[in-house]
mmCIF file of C-alpha atoms in Angstrom:
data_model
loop_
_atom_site.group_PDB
_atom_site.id
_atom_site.type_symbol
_atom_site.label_atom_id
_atom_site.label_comp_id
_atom_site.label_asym_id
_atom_site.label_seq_id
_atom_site.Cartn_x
_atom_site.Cartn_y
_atom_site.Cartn_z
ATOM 1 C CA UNK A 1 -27.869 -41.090 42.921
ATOM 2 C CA UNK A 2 -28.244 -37.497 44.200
ATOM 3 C CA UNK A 3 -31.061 -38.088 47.351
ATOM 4 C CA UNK A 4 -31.043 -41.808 47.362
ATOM 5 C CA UNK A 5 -27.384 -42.824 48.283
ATOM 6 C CA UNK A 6 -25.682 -45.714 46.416
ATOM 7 C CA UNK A 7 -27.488 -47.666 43.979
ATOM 8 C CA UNK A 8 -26.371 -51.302 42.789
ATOM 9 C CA UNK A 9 -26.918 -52.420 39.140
ATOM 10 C CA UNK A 10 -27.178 -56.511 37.947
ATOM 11 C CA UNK A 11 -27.337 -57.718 35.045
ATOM 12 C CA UNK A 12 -29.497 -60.559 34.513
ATOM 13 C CA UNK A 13 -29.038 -62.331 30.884
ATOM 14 C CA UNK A 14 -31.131 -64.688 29.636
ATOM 15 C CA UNK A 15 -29.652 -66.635 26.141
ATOM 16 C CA UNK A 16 -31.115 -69.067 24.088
ATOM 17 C CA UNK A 17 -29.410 -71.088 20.781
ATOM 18 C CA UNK A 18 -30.209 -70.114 17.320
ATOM 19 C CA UNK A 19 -30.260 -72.224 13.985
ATOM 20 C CA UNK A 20 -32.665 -70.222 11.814
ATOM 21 C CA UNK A 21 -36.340 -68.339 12.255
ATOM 22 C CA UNK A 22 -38.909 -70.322 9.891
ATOM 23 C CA UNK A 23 -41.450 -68.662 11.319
ATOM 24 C CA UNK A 24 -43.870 -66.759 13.751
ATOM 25 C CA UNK A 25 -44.231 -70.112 15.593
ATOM 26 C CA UNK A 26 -40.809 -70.744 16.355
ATOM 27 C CA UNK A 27 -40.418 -66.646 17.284
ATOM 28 C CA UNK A 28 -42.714 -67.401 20.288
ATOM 29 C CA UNK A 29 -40.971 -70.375 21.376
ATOM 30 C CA UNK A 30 -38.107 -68.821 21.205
ATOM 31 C CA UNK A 31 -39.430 -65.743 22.780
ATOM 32 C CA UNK A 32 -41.084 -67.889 25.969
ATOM 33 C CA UNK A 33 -37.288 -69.690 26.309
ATOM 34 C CA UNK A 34 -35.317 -66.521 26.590
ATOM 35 C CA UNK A 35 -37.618 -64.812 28.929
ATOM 36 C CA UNK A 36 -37.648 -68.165 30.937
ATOM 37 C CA UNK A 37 -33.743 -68.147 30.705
ATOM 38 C CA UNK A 38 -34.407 -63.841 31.993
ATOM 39 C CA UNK A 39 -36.865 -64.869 34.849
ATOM 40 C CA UNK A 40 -33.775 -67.814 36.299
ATOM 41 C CA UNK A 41 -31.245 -65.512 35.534
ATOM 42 C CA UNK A 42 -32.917 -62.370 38.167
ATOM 43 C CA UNK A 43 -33.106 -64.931 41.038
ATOM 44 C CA UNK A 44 -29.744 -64.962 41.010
ATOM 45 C CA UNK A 45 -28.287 -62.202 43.436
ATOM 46 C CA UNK A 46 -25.541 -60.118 41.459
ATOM 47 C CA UNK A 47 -24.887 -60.684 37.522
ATOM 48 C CA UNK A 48 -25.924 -63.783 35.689
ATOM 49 C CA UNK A 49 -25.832 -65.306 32.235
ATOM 50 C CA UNK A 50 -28.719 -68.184 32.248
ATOM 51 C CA UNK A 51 -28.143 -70.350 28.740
ATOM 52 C CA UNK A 52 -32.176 -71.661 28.131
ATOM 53 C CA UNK A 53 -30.846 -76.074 28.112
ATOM 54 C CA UNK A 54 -33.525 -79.008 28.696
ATOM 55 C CA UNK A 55 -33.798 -78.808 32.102
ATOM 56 C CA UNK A 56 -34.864 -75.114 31.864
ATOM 57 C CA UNK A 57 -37.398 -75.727 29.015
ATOM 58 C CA UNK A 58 -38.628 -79.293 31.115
ATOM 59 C CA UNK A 59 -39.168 -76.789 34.298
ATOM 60 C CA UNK A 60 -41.072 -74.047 31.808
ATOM 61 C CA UNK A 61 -43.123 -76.590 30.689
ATOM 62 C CA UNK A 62 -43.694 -77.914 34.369
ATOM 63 C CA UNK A 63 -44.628 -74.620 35.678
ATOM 64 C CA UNK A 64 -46.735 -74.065 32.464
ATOM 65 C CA UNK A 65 -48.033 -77.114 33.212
ATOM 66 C CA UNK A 66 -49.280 -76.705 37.253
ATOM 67 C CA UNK A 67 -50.877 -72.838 36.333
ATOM 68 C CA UNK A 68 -53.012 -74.600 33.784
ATOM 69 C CA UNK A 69 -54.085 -77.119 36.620
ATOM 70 C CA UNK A 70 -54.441 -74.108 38.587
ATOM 71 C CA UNK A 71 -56.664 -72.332 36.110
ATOM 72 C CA UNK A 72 -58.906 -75.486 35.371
ATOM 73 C CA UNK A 73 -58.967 -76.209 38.988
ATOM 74 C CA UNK A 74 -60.385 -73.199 39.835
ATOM 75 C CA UNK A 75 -63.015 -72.481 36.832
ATOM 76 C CA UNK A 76 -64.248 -76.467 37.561
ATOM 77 C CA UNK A 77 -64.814 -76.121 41.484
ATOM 78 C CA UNK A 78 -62.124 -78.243 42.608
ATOM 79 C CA UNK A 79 -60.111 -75.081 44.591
ATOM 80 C CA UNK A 80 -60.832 -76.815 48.492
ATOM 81 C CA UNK A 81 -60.469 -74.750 51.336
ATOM 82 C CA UNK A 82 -59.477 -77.108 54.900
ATOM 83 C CA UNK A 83 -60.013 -75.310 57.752
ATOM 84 C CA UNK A 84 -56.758 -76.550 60.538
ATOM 85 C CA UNK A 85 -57.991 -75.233 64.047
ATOM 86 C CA UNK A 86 -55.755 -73.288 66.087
ATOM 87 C CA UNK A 87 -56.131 -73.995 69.661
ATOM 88 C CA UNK A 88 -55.260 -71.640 72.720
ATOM 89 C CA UNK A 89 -52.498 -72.884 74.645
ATOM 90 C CA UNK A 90 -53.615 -71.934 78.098
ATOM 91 C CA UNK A 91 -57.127 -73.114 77.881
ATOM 92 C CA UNK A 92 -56.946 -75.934 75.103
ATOM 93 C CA UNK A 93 -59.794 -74.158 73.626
ATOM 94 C CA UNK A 94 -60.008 -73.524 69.404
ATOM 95 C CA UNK A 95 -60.030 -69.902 69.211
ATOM 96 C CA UNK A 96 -60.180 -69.831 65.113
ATOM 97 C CA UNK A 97 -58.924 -71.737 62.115
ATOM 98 C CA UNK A 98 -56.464 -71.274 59.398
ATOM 99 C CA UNK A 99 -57.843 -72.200 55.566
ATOM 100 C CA UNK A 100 -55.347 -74.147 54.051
ATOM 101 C CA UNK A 101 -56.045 -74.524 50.106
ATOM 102 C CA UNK A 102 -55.550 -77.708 48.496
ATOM 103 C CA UNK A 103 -56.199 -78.589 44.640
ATOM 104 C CA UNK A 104 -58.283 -81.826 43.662
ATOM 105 C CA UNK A 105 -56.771 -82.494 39.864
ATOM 106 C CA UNK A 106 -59.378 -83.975 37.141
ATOM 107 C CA UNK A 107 -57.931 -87.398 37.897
ATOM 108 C CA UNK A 108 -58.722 -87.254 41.406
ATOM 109 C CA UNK A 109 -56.044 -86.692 42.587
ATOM 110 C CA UNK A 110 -54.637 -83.867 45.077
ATOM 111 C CA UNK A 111 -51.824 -81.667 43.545
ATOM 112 C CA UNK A 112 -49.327 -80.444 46.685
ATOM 113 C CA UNK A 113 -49.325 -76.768 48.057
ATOM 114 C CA UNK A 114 -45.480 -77.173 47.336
ATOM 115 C CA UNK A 115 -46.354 -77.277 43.821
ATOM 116 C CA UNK A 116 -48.761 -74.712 43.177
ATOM 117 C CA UNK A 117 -48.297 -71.665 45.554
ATOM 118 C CA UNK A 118 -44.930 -70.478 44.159
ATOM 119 C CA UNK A 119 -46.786 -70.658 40.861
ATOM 120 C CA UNK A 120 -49.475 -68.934 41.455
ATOM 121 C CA UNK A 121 -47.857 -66.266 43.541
ATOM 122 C CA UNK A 122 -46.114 -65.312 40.453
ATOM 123 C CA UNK A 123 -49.149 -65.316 38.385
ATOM 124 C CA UNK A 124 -52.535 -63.263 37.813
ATOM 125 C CA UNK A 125 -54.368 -66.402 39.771
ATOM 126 C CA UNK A 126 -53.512 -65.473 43.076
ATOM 127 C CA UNK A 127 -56.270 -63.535 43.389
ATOM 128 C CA UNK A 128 -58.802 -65.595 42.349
ATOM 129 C CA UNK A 129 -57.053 -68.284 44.755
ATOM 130 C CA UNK A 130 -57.253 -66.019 47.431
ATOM 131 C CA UNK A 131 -60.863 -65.051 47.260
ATOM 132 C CA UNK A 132 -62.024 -68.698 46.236
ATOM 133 C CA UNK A 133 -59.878 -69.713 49.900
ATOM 134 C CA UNK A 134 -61.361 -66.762 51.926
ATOM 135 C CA UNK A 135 -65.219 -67.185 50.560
ATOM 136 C CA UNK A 136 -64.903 -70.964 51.315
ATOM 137 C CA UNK A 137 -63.576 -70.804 54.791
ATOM 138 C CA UNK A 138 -65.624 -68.146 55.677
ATOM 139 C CA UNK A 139 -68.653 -70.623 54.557
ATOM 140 C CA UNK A 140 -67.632 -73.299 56.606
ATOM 141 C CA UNK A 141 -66.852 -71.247 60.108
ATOM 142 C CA UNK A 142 -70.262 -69.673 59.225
ATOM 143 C CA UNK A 143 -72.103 -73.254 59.165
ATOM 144 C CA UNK A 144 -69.965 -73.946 62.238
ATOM 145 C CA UNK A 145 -70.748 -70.980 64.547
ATOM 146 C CA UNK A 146 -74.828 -71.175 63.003
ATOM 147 C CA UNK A 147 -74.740 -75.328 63.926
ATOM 148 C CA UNK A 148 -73.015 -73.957 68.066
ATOM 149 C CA UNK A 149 -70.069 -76.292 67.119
ATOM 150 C CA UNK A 150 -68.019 -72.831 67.625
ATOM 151 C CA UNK A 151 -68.363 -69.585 69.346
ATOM 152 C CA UNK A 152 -69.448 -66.702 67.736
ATOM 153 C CA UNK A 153 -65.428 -64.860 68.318
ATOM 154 C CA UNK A 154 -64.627 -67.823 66.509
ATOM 155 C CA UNK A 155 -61.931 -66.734 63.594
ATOM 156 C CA UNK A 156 -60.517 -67.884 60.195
ATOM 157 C CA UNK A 157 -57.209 -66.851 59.079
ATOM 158 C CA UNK A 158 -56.006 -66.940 55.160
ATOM 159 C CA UNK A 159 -52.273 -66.307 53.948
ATOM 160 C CA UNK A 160 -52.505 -63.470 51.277
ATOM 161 C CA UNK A 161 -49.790 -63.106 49.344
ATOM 162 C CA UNK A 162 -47.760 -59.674 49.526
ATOM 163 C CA UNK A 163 -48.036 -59.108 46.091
ATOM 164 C CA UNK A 164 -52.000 -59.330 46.457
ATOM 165 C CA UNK A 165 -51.646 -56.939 49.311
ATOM 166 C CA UNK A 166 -50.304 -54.779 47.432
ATOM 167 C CA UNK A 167 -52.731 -54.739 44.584
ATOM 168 C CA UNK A 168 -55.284 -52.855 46.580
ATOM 169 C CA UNK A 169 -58.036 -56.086 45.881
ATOM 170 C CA UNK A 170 -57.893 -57.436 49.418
ATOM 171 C CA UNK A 171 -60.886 -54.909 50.829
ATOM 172 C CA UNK A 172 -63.028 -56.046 48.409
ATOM 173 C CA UNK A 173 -62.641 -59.567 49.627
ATOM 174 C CA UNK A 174 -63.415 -58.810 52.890
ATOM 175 C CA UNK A 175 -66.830 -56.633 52.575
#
């Protein structure tokens, strides 16, 4: 392309079985399996033809699954920020903290970061994540430094996601 130098094309297909449509109901599913069978397919580097099988529509259904955890976790409370010190090498001294976000399901249990941070990243909650993380950690160096358990220079530090970078939300976090 004229300007740009050489471009590279992939095709990314996503393909799904067909009996018959009875329906606007079975139109959706179908809809939600090829566009799961698109999403596999464009991880793929170079061209690829993704069929939509079980396993695809049992991890759909899992990822479906861990964003709704996601979304109840964080309209119920149960979004916890930990704060993991980070320690100075030279002087043994904790110079800040980094907030590390864990999820407390409705049973009690705690659903793993493993789980739900490639979910999320890929979804419209990682901004709500990220400010939930950043307002609680700020909290708790805030109690810390006002108790003189930590020096004022005392810091927190929270992953943000590029894609949340790039939104142009981030500033409005941190005023």
């Amino acid at each position: 392309v004229d300007g740009y130098g050489a471009v590279k094309l992939a095709l990314s297909l996503g393909v799904t079985e067909l009996d018959s449509v009875d329906g606007v109901g079975q139109v959706d599913r179908i809809t939600a399996a090829l566009w799961s069978s698109i999403r596999k397919a464009r991880k793929i580097e170079g061209h690829a033809v993704i069929a939509f099988d079980e396993a695809l529509r049992e991890e759909s259904m899992r990822l479906l699954r861990v964003e709704g955890e996601v979304r109840q976790a964080l309209d119920e409370h149960r979004v916890i920020a930990f704060l993991q010190p980070i320690v100075r090498g030279d002087t043994a001294v904790t110079a800040g903290f980094e907030a590390l976000v864990r999820i407390r399901l409705s049973d009690g249990r705690m659903l793993s970061p493993g789980e739900f941070i490639p979910v999320v990243e890929t979804s419209e909650l990682i901004a709500p994540l990220t400010a939930t993380v950043m307002q609680q950690g700020l909290a708790l160096l805030s109690r810390a430094i006002d108790q003189g358990l930590l020096a004022e220079a005392a810091f927190v530090a929270v992953n943000i996601a590029p894609q949340h970078l790039l939104s142009g939300t981030v500033p409005g976090l941190i005023e």
